[in-house]
Coordinates of C-alpha atoms in Angstrom, one line a residue:
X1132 CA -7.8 15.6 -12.6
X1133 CA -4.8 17.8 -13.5
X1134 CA -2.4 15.1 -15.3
X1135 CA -2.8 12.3 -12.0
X1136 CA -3.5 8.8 -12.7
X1137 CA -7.2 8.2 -14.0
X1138 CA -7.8 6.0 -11.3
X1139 CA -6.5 8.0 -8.4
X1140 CA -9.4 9.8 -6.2
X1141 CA -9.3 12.1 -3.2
X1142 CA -5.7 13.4 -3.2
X1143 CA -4.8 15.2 -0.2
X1144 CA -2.3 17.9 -0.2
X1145 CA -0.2 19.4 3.4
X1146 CA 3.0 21.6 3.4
X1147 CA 5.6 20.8 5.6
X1148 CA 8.3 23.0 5.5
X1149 CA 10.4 22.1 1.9
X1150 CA 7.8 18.6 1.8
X1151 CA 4.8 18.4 -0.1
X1152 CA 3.0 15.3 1.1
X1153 CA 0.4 14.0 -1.2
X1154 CA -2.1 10.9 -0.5
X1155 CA -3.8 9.4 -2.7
X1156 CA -6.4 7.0 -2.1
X1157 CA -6.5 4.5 -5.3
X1158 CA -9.3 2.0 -6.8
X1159 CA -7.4 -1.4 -6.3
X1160 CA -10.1 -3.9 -7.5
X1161 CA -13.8 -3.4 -7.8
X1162 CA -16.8 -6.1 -8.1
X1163 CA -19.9 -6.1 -10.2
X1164 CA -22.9 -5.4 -8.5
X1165 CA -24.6 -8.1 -6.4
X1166 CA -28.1 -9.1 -6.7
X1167 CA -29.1 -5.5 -4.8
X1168 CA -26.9 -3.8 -7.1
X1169 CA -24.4 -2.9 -4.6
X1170 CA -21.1 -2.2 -6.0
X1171 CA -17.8 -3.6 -3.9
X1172 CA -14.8 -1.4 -4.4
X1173 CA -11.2 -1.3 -2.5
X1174 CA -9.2 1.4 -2.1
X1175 CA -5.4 1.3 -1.4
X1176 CA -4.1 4.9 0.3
X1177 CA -0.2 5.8 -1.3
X1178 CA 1.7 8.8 0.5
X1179 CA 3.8 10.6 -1.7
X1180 CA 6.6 13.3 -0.5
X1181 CA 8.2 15.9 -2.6
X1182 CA 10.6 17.5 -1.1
X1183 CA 13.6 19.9 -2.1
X1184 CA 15.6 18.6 0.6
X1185 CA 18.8 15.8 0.4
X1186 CA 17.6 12.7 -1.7
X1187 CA 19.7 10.5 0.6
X1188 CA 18.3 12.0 4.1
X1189 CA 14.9 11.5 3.2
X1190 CA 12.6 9.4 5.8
X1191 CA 10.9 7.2 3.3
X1192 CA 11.2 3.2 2.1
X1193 CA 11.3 3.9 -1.5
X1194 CA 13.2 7.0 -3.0
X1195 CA 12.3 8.0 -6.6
X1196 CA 14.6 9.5 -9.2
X1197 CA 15.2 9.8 -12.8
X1198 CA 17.8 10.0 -15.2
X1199 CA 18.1 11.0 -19.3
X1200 CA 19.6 8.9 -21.8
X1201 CA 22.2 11.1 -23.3
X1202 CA 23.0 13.2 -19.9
X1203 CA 26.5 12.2 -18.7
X1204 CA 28.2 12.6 -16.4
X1205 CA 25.2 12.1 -14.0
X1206 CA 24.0 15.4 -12.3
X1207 CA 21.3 16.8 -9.9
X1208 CA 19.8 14.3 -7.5
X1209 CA 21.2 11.2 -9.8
X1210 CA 24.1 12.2 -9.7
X1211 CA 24.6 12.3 -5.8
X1212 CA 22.6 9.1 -5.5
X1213 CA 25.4 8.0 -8.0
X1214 CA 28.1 9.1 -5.4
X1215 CA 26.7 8.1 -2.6
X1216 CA 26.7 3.9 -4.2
X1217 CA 30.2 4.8 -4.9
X1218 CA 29.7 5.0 -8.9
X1219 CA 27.4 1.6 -9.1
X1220 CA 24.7 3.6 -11.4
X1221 CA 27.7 4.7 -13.8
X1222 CA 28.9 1.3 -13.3
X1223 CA 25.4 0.2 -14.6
X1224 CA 25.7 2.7 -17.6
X1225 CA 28.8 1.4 -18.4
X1226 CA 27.6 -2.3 -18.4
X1227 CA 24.1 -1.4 -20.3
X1228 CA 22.2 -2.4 -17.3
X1229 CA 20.7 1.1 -16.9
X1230 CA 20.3 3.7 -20.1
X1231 CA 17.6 6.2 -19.3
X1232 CA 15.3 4.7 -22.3
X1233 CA 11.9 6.4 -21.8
X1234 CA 9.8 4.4 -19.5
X1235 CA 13.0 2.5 -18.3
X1236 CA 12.9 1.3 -14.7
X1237 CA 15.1 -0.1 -12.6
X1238 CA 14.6 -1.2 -8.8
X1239 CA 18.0 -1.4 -6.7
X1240 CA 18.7 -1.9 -2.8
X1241 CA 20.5 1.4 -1.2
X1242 CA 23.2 -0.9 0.6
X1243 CA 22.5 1.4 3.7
X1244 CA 24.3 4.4 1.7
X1245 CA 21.3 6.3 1.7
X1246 CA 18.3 6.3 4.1
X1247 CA 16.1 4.9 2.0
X1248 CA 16.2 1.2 1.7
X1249 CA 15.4 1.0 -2.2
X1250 CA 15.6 3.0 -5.4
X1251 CA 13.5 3.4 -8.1
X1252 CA 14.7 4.7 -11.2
X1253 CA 12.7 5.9 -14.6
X1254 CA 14.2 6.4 -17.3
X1255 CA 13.2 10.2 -19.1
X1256 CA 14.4 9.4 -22.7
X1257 CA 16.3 12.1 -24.4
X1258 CA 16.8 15.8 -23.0
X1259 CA 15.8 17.5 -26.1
X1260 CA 12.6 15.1 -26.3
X1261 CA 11.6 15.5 -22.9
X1262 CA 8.1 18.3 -22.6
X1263 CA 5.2 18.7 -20.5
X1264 CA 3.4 16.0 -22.8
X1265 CA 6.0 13.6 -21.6
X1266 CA 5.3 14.4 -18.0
X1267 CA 1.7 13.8 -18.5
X1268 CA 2.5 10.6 -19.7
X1269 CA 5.1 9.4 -17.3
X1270 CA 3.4 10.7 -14.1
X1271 CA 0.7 7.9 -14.1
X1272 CA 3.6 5.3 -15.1
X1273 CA 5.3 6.0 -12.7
X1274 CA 1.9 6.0 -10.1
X1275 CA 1.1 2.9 -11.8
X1276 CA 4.6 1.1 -11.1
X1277 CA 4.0 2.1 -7.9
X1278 CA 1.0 0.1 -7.4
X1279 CA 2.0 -2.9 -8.7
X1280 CA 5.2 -2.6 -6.6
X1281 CA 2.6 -4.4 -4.3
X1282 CA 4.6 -3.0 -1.3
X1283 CA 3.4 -2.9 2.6
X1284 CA 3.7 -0.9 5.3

């Protein structure tokens, strides 16, 4: 289903403006069949926005960002989240508590800085590593980290 999570079904896709808003309606547990062979299934719905606007204006609970392990300073979006904490993720780099390994992730509060109340961070690996293969691969990570954030609404 064009590189999304295996278990994701029935994505929906509106434009709004700069946003793409995406949801996806995902398979959170299933039962085998009763004694009249009826399947139990339940779905968990996840909105996703991609949007080309400020990463610290944006309306949502959870922003989503990523950095490279050998890309310093910190630039693009990461870099202005990075401002906007007053240097706590090049703090973190400093400190080893954040490198940018592949498949990294780090969760930390906004402290009100930014709209959003927590950040999520994946780690991209190397910039000369980095292809469309790897964003195959770290697409449903990332959808799958999601899910088992266990958040609600």
């Amino acid at each position: 289903m064009f590189g999304l999570p295996a278990r994701s079904l029935f994505p929906a896709l509106k434009l709004y403006g700069r946003q793409i808003h995406l949801r996806f309606r995902t398979l959170s547990k299933w039962a085998a069949p009763a004694e009249a062979g009826i399947w139990l299934l339940e779905f968990n719905l996840m909105d996703v926005i991609i949007s080309t606007e400020a990463v610290d204006l944006q309306e949502s609970d959870l922003l989503i960002t990523a950095l490279f392990q050998d890309e310093r300073p910190l630039r693009g979006s990461i870099g202005w989240i990075d401002w906007r904490l007053n240097g706590m993720l090049s703090r973190f780099l400093i400190e080893n508590k954040l490198t940018g390994e592949w498949r990294e992730r780090t969760l930390i509060p906004s402290q009100g800085r930014i709209y959003p109340r927590l950040i999520l961070i994946f780690g991209l690996g190397k910039v000369k590593e980095y292809s469309y293969l790897s964003v195959r691969e770290v697409v449903p990570f990332m959808a799958e980290t999601l899910k088992n954030l266990k958040t609600s609404h």
